[in-house]
Structures are given as structure tokens and as C-alpha cells.
């Protein structure tokens, strides 16, 4: 058993304090006036919220299958822990910062919905309860820091990444969500269109991923240019399927109603995803590579990312073009990144960051009031000003997310080392961070399991 330090007590002490404070907020949801809500809308957003939740375990499988075998469990855990961590942060103050009373269009007041106070009051958000809207938005807040894991996998301490998730959620995600989706947010008032999270989720996570990769520097295997095979490609396929399934809730649910806009967003999401998966592997073929399962899966995810900001503003034919183009752009960026010294382990910046940027720009080209009367026509329909606004919004989010995330990683590294030791990196994070082992013939065992060391090829400590 390891020696327990005061730092080890801090997370438990902090959670204990929040739990005790919570008993002084006896808010009970009241939904007695059913006339405020539309039953079909409530039912659909409940389903959509569940679908978006499914994306985070899907992401865990997607990332876990691509890393080295000795880091499968740690990578999956670093993503999946967000479901617990951000759920608490969101209830305490995250939702207030994102959707509370606006402070100059920059951030919400922490007191508006502190500990979900007033969220369960029964007041509506459109045609659904505010509490349901808050839960739907929670799932977006959960998956965003989980995306960053892929860039720093195989070398970051679990405790350091937990702290990063907390600070990123409060200092990066919440402000950008407020700018983009709050009626008084600076990007919303500018007229920037982001239907389901191109800036809020993907560009913010992609730029944070790049910052993390630069701060943590390169893995030893990356410096030695070792080609490590993915641990489990079927995991990647399962993860892609779960993401694709959940993404319908992500995009179609962002209509916040069971209406024709939700159906249009659903169709656009599926079409862009399919086009991007095919575009990626067909582009690989003309560059002399074989079509691979991994390539189709990565391409499909890029398509999901790129259509996210546009899903409620473009038609199905345009979504096909968006998916097709985004996969080629991200494929090329991955190629150029691989020639550089940047060690973004699972290409989070090229796929999520650049994919999100491509989607934001093409939203400015193809957005149409025929699809969504609340939007504006894009450049393709004679309105260049929308494209200009999309560029401004994109640049602001890129600069803010990268800079603040870089500072967060630096500050954490000053307080507590970000990277594991060279010995721990060599042994793998599954054992050194979690005392668990992944083995192809069995999912995992903990450090007390009785698996022969020669069978798994790992020395317990």
C-alpha cells in the first residue's frame, strides 16, 4: 500500500464539503403546471439527453482501443471519469456560469443557479422544464474535457488530469458556452451560428488538446519513432458505433423540440458522418494506403464533428459535402502533424479541432433560412457577412481556449507534476495509475487478482 499524503485527502474532503452544503438547498422539482410544457418535446429531449450521455462511454471505447495495450484502462478511465466529475461541477456552479444571468456577455453569474437552486422550480425553457434543459446541457459539458484525453494519453497522471477537467470546465467550457448559447452572450449577439457545439465542444477541446500535447511534450516512444499497434480495433469500432448513435441526440436534440428541425438535423448528421467515413478511406486509397477499419471510424467521427455546428442550418445535400470535405482536410492535417514533433497521441486537434473549424466555416457558407428561419443565409446564398462572423467567432474561441488551457496545464504542472515518471511510462499507466491490467482475453483485473505475471507480461508493484 502506498503512503497517503495530505494531497490524497483533498478530493475526498472537497466532495464531502459539497455533499454537506447540498443539504442546505432543499429544492424539490415542481412540475405541477403541465400546460407550460409540450409532452412530445419533453419525451424527445429526455431521450436525446440519454443518447448524449452514451457518447462518453463510446468515446472511452474509441480512445481505449487506439492506445497501447498497457494504457487501455487508464485512457478509458480518464475519459469516463468525466461523467461523475463534471456532473457534480455542473450542479454546483457550472450551469450557472454557462446559462446564469449574463455578466457583460462574458460569463453567467455563479449565484443564479448555485447548487441547481431555482432549476427545479418548474419554470420552462421553451416548451421543456428548465431542469431538463440543464441536464441536456450537462452531457455536452461532460464529453468536452473527456475529448482532450486523446492528446495527452499514455503520459499524464490521473490526478493531474482530474484537476485539469475541473479547471477547464469552469474557465474554458462555461465561458465559451455562455458566449455562444446564452441570449446575451457576445458570440450569440454577434450572430455566430453554432447549432450543437462546433465552437463550444470541438474547437475548445481541440485547442486545449494541442496545448496539452505541447506542455506535456513527447512520449519516449514518439521520440524513438516506434510504431505502436492499437490495442483493440474492435473497441474502436464499438466506440464509433456508440458515438454515431449518441450523436443523433447531440445534434437532433439541439432543436430542443420534437419538430421538423430535429428531423432535418438527424438526417444531416447521418449523411455527413457516412460521407466522411467513406471520404477518409477512399482518400487513403488514392494516396497508396489500404482502406482500414480505423480509417473509416476516424473519418466518421470527423464527419460528426464537422456537421455539429451546421446540423440545424443546412440541408442534407450540403451535409454530404461538409462531411466529404472535412474528412479530407483532417486527413491532411494528420499527415502533416505526423511529420512534425507534436505528440498529439490520438490526433485530437486534427480531428476535433480542425474538424470543428471546418464545420464552423462551412456553416457560414451553407446556412439557410429555408432550413431554419431563426438563422441567416450563408455566403452561398449571397450573405458574406455570416461567413465573416463565423471566422471571427472561430478565431476568438481558438485563441481563448488554447491560451487558457495552456495556462491551466502550466499551473497544474507547477502545483503537481503532470507527467508520470519515465519508469511509470515504460510500465504503462494501467498498472502505475490504477493498479489494473488490460488483457485481450479478459477485460481487466485489479491488483489483487491472481493472474500470472508471465501471462500478462507486466510486473506488479
mmCIF file with all atom_site columns, C-alpha atoms in Angstrom, residues 277-393:
data_model
loop_
_atom_site.group_PDB
_atom_site.id
_atom_site.type_symbol
_atom_site.label_atom_id
_atom_site.label_alt_id
_atom_site.label_comp_id
_atom_site.label_asym_id
_atom_site.label_entity_id
_atom_site.label_seq_id
_atom_site.pdbx_PDB_ins_code
_atom_site.Cartn_x
_atom_site.Cartn_y
_atom_site.Cartn_z
_atom_site.occupancy
_atom_site.B_iso_or_equiv
_atom_site.pdbx_formal_charge
_atom_site.auth_seq_id
_atom_site.auth_comp_id
_atom_site.auth_asym_id
_atom_site.auth_atom_id
_atom_site.pdbx_PDB_model_num
ATOM 1   C CA . UNK A 1 277 ? -16.092 7.836  -43.223 1.00 0.00 ? 277 UNK A CA 1
ATOM 2   C CA . UNK A 1 278 ? -16.074 6.927  -46.903 1.00 0.00 ? 278 UNK A CA 1
ATOM 3   C CA . UNK A 1 279 ? -14.129 10.050 -47.880 1.00 0.00 ? 279 UNK A CA 1
ATOM 4   C CA . UNK A 1 280 ? -11.352 9.214  -45.408 1.00 0.00 ? 280 UNK A CA 1
ATOM 5   C CA . UNK A 1 281 ? -10.752 5.654  -46.614 1.00 0.00 ? 281 UNK A CA 1
ATOM 6   C CA . UNK A 1 282 ? -11.169 6.488  -50.328 1.00 0.00 ? 282 UNK A CA 1
ATOM 7   C CA . UNK A 1 283 ? -8.679  9.354  -49.918 1.00 0.00 ? 283 UNK A CA 1
ATOM 8   C CA . UNK A 1 284 ? -6.299  6.920  -48.196 1.00 0.00 ? 284 UNK A CA 1
ATOM 9   C CA . UNK A 1 285 ? -6.571  4.574  -51.188 1.00 0.00 ? 285 UNK A CA 1
ATOM 10  C CA . UNK A 1 286 ? -5.590  7.233  -53.750 1.00 0.00 ? 286 UNK A CA 1
ATOM 11  C CA . UNK A 1 287 ? -2.600  8.046  -51.518 1.00 0.00 ? 287 UNK A CA 1
ATOM 12  C CA . UNK A 1 288 ? -1.421  4.429  -51.674 1.00 0.00 ? 288 UNK A CA 1
ATOM 13  C CA . UNK A 1 289 ? -2.858  3.092  -48.441 1.00 0.00 ? 289 UNK A CA 1
ATOM 14  C CA . UNK A 1 290 ? -5.297  0.276  -47.825 1.00 0.00 ? 290 UNK A CA 1
ATOM 15  C CA . UNK A 1 291 ? -8.831  1.055  -46.650 1.00 0.00 ? 291 UNK A CA 1
ATOM 16  C CA . UNK A 1 292 ? -8.866  0.338  -42.938 1.00 0.00 ? 292 UNK A CA 1
ATOM 17  C CA . UNK A 1 293 ? -11.424 -0.063 -40.169 1.00 0.00 ? 293 UNK A CA 1
ATOM 18  C CA . UNK A 1 294 ? -9.511  2.552  -38.179 1.00 0.00 ? 294 UNK A CA 1
ATOM 19  C CA . UNK A 1 295 ? -9.617  4.977  -41.092 1.00 0.00 ? 295 UNK A CA 1
ATOM 20  C CA . UNK A 1 296 ? -13.371 4.647  -41.594 1.00 0.00 ? 296 UNK A CA 1
ATOM 21  C CA . UNK A 1 297 ? -14.010 5.079  -37.875 1.00 0.00 ? 297 UNK A CA 1
ATOM 22  C CA . UNK A 1 298 ? -11.814 8.178  -37.578 1.00 0.00 ? 298 UNK A CA 1
ATOM 23  C CA . UNK A 1 299 ? -13.331 9.660  -40.727 1.00 0.00 ? 299 UNK A CA 1
ATOM 24  C CA . UNK A 1 300 ? -16.858 9.045  -39.459 1.00 0.00 ? 300 UNK A CA 1
ATOM 25  C CA . UNK A 1 301 ? -16.076 10.848 -36.196 1.00 0.00 ? 301 UNK A CA 1
ATOM 26  C CA . UNK A 1 302 ? -14.637 13.792 -38.149 1.00 0.00 ? 302 UNK A CA 1
ATOM 27  C CA . UNK A 1 303 ? -17.918 13.938 -40.076 1.00 0.00 ? 303 UNK A CA 1
ATOM 28  C CA . UNK A 1 304 ? -19.891 14.020 -36.837 1.00 0.00 ? 304 UNK A CA 1
ATOM 29  C CA . UNK A 1 305 ? -17.676 16.826 -35.568 1.00 0.00 ? 305 UNK A CA 1
ATOM 30  C CA . UNK A 1 306 ? -17.914 18.911 -38.733 1.00 0.00 ? 306 UNK A CA 1
ATOM 31  C CA . UNK A 1 307 ? -21.701 18.700 -39.059 1.00 0.00 ? 307 UNK A CA 1
ATOM 32  C CA . UNK A 1 308 ? -22.266 19.580 -35.403 1.00 0.00 ? 308 UNK A CA 1
ATOM 33  C CA . UNK A 1 309 ? -22.307 23.397 -35.809 1.00 0.00 ? 309 UNK A CA 1
ATOM 34  C CA . UNK A 1 310 ? -24.235 23.171 -39.087 1.00 0.00 ? 310 UNK A CA 1
ATOM 35  C CA . UNK A 1 311 ? -26.771 20.396 -38.432 1.00 0.00 ? 311 UNK A CA 1
ATOM 36  C CA . UNK A 1 312 ? -29.738 22.681 -37.809 1.00 0.00 ? 312 UNK A CA 1
ATOM 37  C CA . UNK A 1 313 ? -28.878 25.194 -40.517 1.00 0.00 ? 313 UNK A CA 1
ATOM 38  C CA . UNK A 1 314 ? -28.011 23.211 -43.667 1.00 0.00 ? 314 UNK A CA 1
ATOM 39  C CA . UNK A 1 315 ? -29.831 20.788 -45.931 1.00 0.00 ? 315 UNK A CA 1
ATOM 40  C CA . UNK A 1 316 ? -28.999 17.121 -46.386 1.00 0.00 ? 316 UNK A CA 1
ATOM 41  C CA . UNK A 1 317 ? -27.151 17.601 -49.737 1.00 0.00 ? 317 UNK A CA 1
ATOM 42  C CA . UNK A 1 318 ? -24.922 20.257 -48.180 1.00 0.00 ? 318 UNK A CA 1
ATOM 43  C CA . UNK A 1 319 ? -24.222 17.981 -45.208 1.00 0.00 ? 319 UNK A CA 1
ATOM 44  C CA . UNK A 1 320 ? -22.822 15.386 -47.615 1.00 0.00 ? 320 UNK A CA 1
ATOM 45  C CA . UNK A 1 321 ? -20.372 17.996 -48.930 1.00 0.00 ? 321 UNK A CA 1
ATOM 46  C CA . UNK A 1 322 ? -19.414 19.099 -45.404 1.00 0.00 ? 322 UNK A CA 1
ATOM 47  C CA . UNK A 1 323 ? -18.602 15.533 -44.334 1.00 0.00 ? 323 UNK A CA 1
ATOM 48  C CA . UNK A 1 324 ? -16.684 14.831 -47.539 1.00 0.00 ? 324 UNK A CA 1
ATOM 49  C CA . UNK A 1 325 ? -14.507 17.939 -47.293 1.00 0.00 ? 325 UNK A CA 1
ATOM 50  C CA . UNK A 1 326 ? -13.911 17.783 -43.533 1.00 0.00 ? 326 UNK A CA 1
ATOM 51  C CA . UNK A 1 327 ? -12.520 14.234 -43.727 1.00 0.00 ? 327 UNK A CA 1
ATOM 52  C CA . UNK A 1 328 ? -10.002 15.228 -46.413 1.00 0.00 ? 328 UNK A CA 1
ATOM 53  C CA . UNK A 1 329 ? -8.914  18.347 -44.515 1.00 0.00 ? 329 UNK A CA 1
ATOM 54  C CA . UNK A 1 330 ? -8.433  16.449 -41.241 1.00 0.00 ? 330 UNK A CA 1
ATOM 55  C CA . UNK A 1 331 ? -6.688  13.569 -43.034 1.00 0.00 ? 331 UNK A CA 1
ATOM 56  C CA . UNK A 1 332 ? -4.158  16.016 -44.499 1.00 0.00 ? 332 UNK A CA 1
ATOM 57  C CA . UNK A 1 333 ? -3.621  17.754 -41.155 1.00 0.00 ? 333 UNK A CA 1
ATOM 58  C CA . UNK A 1 334 ? -2.965  14.360 -39.514 1.00 0.00 ? 334 UNK A CA 1
ATOM 59  C CA . UNK A 1 335 ? -0.407  13.662 -42.252 1.00 0.00 ? 335 UNK A CA 1
ATOM 60  C CA . UNK A 1 336 ? 1.423   16.968 -41.678 1.00 0.00 ? 336 UNK A CA 1
ATOM 61  C CA . UNK A 1 337 ? 1.218   16.586 -37.890 1.00 0.00 ? 337 UNK A CA 1
ATOM 62  C CA . UNK A 1 338 ? 2.868   13.175 -38.148 1.00 0.00 ? 338 UNK A CA 1
ATOM 63  C CA . UNK A 1 339 ? 5.827   14.829 -39.877 1.00 0.00 ? 339 UNK A CA 1
ATOM 64  C CA . UNK A 1 340 ? 6.197   17.304 -37.016 1.00 0.00 ? 340 UNK A CA 1
ATOM 65  C CA . UNK A 1 341 ? 7.413   16.881 -33.440 1.00 0.00 ? 341 UNK A CA 1
ATOM 66  C CA . UNK A 1 342 ? 3.922   17.428 -31.965 1.00 0.00 ? 342 UNK A CA 1
ATOM 67  C CA . UNK A 1 343 ? 2.824   14.387 -29.969 1.00 0.00 ? 343 UNK A CA 1
ATOM 68  C CA . UNK A 1 344 ? -0.962  14.551 -30.046 1.00 0.00 ? 344 UNK A CA 1
ATOM 69  C CA . UNK A 1 345 ? -1.392  10.869 -29.228 1.00 0.00 ? 345 UNK A CA 1
ATOM 70  C CA . UNK A 1 346 ? -4.755  10.225 -30.905 1.00 0.00 ? 346 UNK A CA 1
ATOM 71  C CA . UNK A 1 347 ? -4.942  13.248 -33.255 1.00 0.00 ? 347 UNK A CA 1
ATOM 72  C CA . UNK A 1 348 ? -7.492  15.188 -31.233 1.00 0.00 ? 348 UNK A CA 1
ATOM 73  C CA . UNK A 1 349 ? -6.512  18.560 -32.675 1.00 0.00 ? 349 UNK A CA 1
ATOM 74  C CA . UNK A 1 350 ? -6.566  17.473 -36.353 1.00 0.00 ? 350 UNK A CA 1
ATOM 75  C CA . UNK A 1 351 ? -9.870  15.617 -35.959 1.00 0.00 ? 351 UNK A CA 1
ATOM 76  C CA . UNK A 1 352 ? -11.863 17.566 -33.376 1.00 0.00 ? 352 UNK A CA 1
ATOM 77  C CA . UNK A 1 353 ? -10.183 20.961 -33.552 1.00 0.00 ? 353 UNK A CA 1
ATOM 78  C CA . UNK A 1 354 ? -9.722  21.217 -37.306 1.00 0.00 ? 354 UNK A CA 1
ATOM 79  C CA . UNK A 1 355 ? -12.927 19.259 -37.981 1.00 0.00 ? 355 UNK A CA 1
ATOM 80  C CA . UNK A 1 356 ? -14.855 21.735 -35.823 1.00 0.00 ? 356 UNK A CA 1
ATOM 81  C CA . UNK A 1 357 ? -13.234 24.688 -37.585 1.00 0.00 ? 357 UNK A CA 1
ATOM 82  C CA . UNK A 1 358 ? -14.116 23.260 -40.996 1.00 0.00 ? 358 UNK A CA 1
ATOM 83  C CA . UNK A 1 359 ? -17.724 22.781 -39.892 1.00 0.00 ? 359 UNK A CA 1
ATOM 84  C CA . UNK A 1 360 ? -17.953 26.323 -38.484 1.00 0.00 ? 360 UNK A CA 1
ATOM 85  C CA . UNK A 1 361 ? -16.647 27.868 -41.700 1.00 0.00 ? 361 UNK A CA 1
ATOM 86  C CA . UNK A 1 362 ? -18.903 25.766 -43.926 1.00 0.00 ? 362 UNK A CA 1
ATOM 87  C CA . UNK A 1 363 ? -21.862 26.719 -41.735 1.00 0.00 ? 363 UNK A CA 1
ATOM 88  C CA . UNK A 1 364 ? -21.078 30.279 -42.758 1.00 0.00 ? 364 UNK A CA 1
ATOM 89  C CA . UNK A 1 365 ? -21.214 29.150 -46.377 1.00 0.00 ? 365 UNK A CA 1
ATOM 90  C CA . UNK A 1 366 ? -24.284 26.901 -46.474 1.00 0.00 ? 366 UNK A CA 1
ATOM 91  C CA . UNK A 1 367 ? -26.586 28.049 -43.646 1.00 0.00 ? 367 UNK A CA 1
ATOM 92  C CA . UNK A 1 368 ? -30.067 28.705 -44.974 1.00 0.00 ? 368 UNK A CA 1
ATOM 93  C CA . UNK A 1 369 ? -33.189 30.339 -43.598 1.00 0.00 ? 369 UNK A CA 1
ATOM 94  C CA . UNK A 1 370 ? -35.138 27.759 -45.612 1.00 0.00 ? 370 UNK A CA 1
ATOM 95  C CA . UNK A 1 371 ? -33.927 25.148 -43.134 1.00 0.00 ? 371 UNK A CA 1
ATOM 96  C CA . UNK A 1 372 ? -34.045 27.319 -40.034 1.00 0.00 ? 372 UNK A CA 1
ATOM 97  C CA . UNK A 1 373 ? -35.856 30.669 -40.199 1.00 0.00 ? 373 UNK A CA 1
ATOM 98  C CA . UNK A 1 374 ? -34.123 31.743 -36.983 1.00 0.00 ? 374 UNK A CA 1
ATOM 99  C CA . UNK A 1 375 ? -30.729 31.567 -38.721 1.00 0.00 ? 375 UNK A CA 1
ATOM 100 C CA . UNK A 1 376 ? -29.242 33.683 -41.516 1.00 0.00 ? 376 UNK A CA 1
ATOM 101 C CA . UNK A 1 377 ? -28.384 32.804 -45.092 1.00 0.00 ? 377 UNK A CA 1
ATOM 102 C CA . UNK A 1 378 ? -24.726 31.955 -45.711 1.00 0.00 ? 378 UNK A CA 1
ATOM 103 C CA . UNK A 1 379 ? -22.186 33.051 -48.284 1.00 0.00 ? 379 UNK A CA 1
ATOM 104 C CA . UNK A 1 380 ? -23.525 30.585 -50.876 1.00 0.00 ? 380 UNK A CA 1
ATOM 105 C CA . UNK A 1 381 ? -26.824 32.496 -50.791 1.00 0.00 ? 381 UNK A CA 1
ATOM 106 C CA . UNK A 1 382 ? -25.298 35.952 -51.114 1.00 0.00 ? 382 UNK A CA 1
ATOM 107 C CA . UNK A 1 383 ? -24.641 36.807 -47.462 1.00 0.00 ? 383 UNK A CA 1
ATOM 108 C CA . UNK A 1 384 ? -20.887 37.055 -46.909 1.00 0.00 ? 384 UNK A CA 1
ATOM 109 C CA . UNK A 1 385 ? -21.362 38.741 -43.527 1.00 0.00 ? 385 UNK A CA 1
ATOM 110 C CA . UNK A 1 386 ? -22.349 35.435 -41.891 1.00 0.00 ? 386 UNK A CA 1
ATOM 111 C CA . UNK A 1 387 ? -19.123 33.794 -43.061 1.00 0.00 ? 387 UNK A CA 1
ATOM 112 C CA . UNK A 1 388 ? -17.195 36.770 -41.692 1.00 0.00 ? 388 UNK A CA 1
ATOM 113 C CA . UNK A 1 389 ? -18.923 36.385 -38.315 1.00 0.00 ? 389 UNK A CA 1
ATOM 114 C CA . UNK A 1 390 ? -18.133 32.656 -38.254 1.00 0.00 ? 390 UNK A CA 1
ATOM 115 C CA . UNK A 1 391 ? -14.450 33.439 -38.842 1.00 0.00 ? 391 UNK A CA 1
ATOM 116 C CA . UNK A 1 392 ? -14.416 35.996 -36.022 1.00 0.00 ? 392 UNK A CA 1
ATOM 117 C CA . UNK A 1 393 ? -16.123 33.594 -33.621 1.00 0.00 ? 393 UNK A CA 1
#
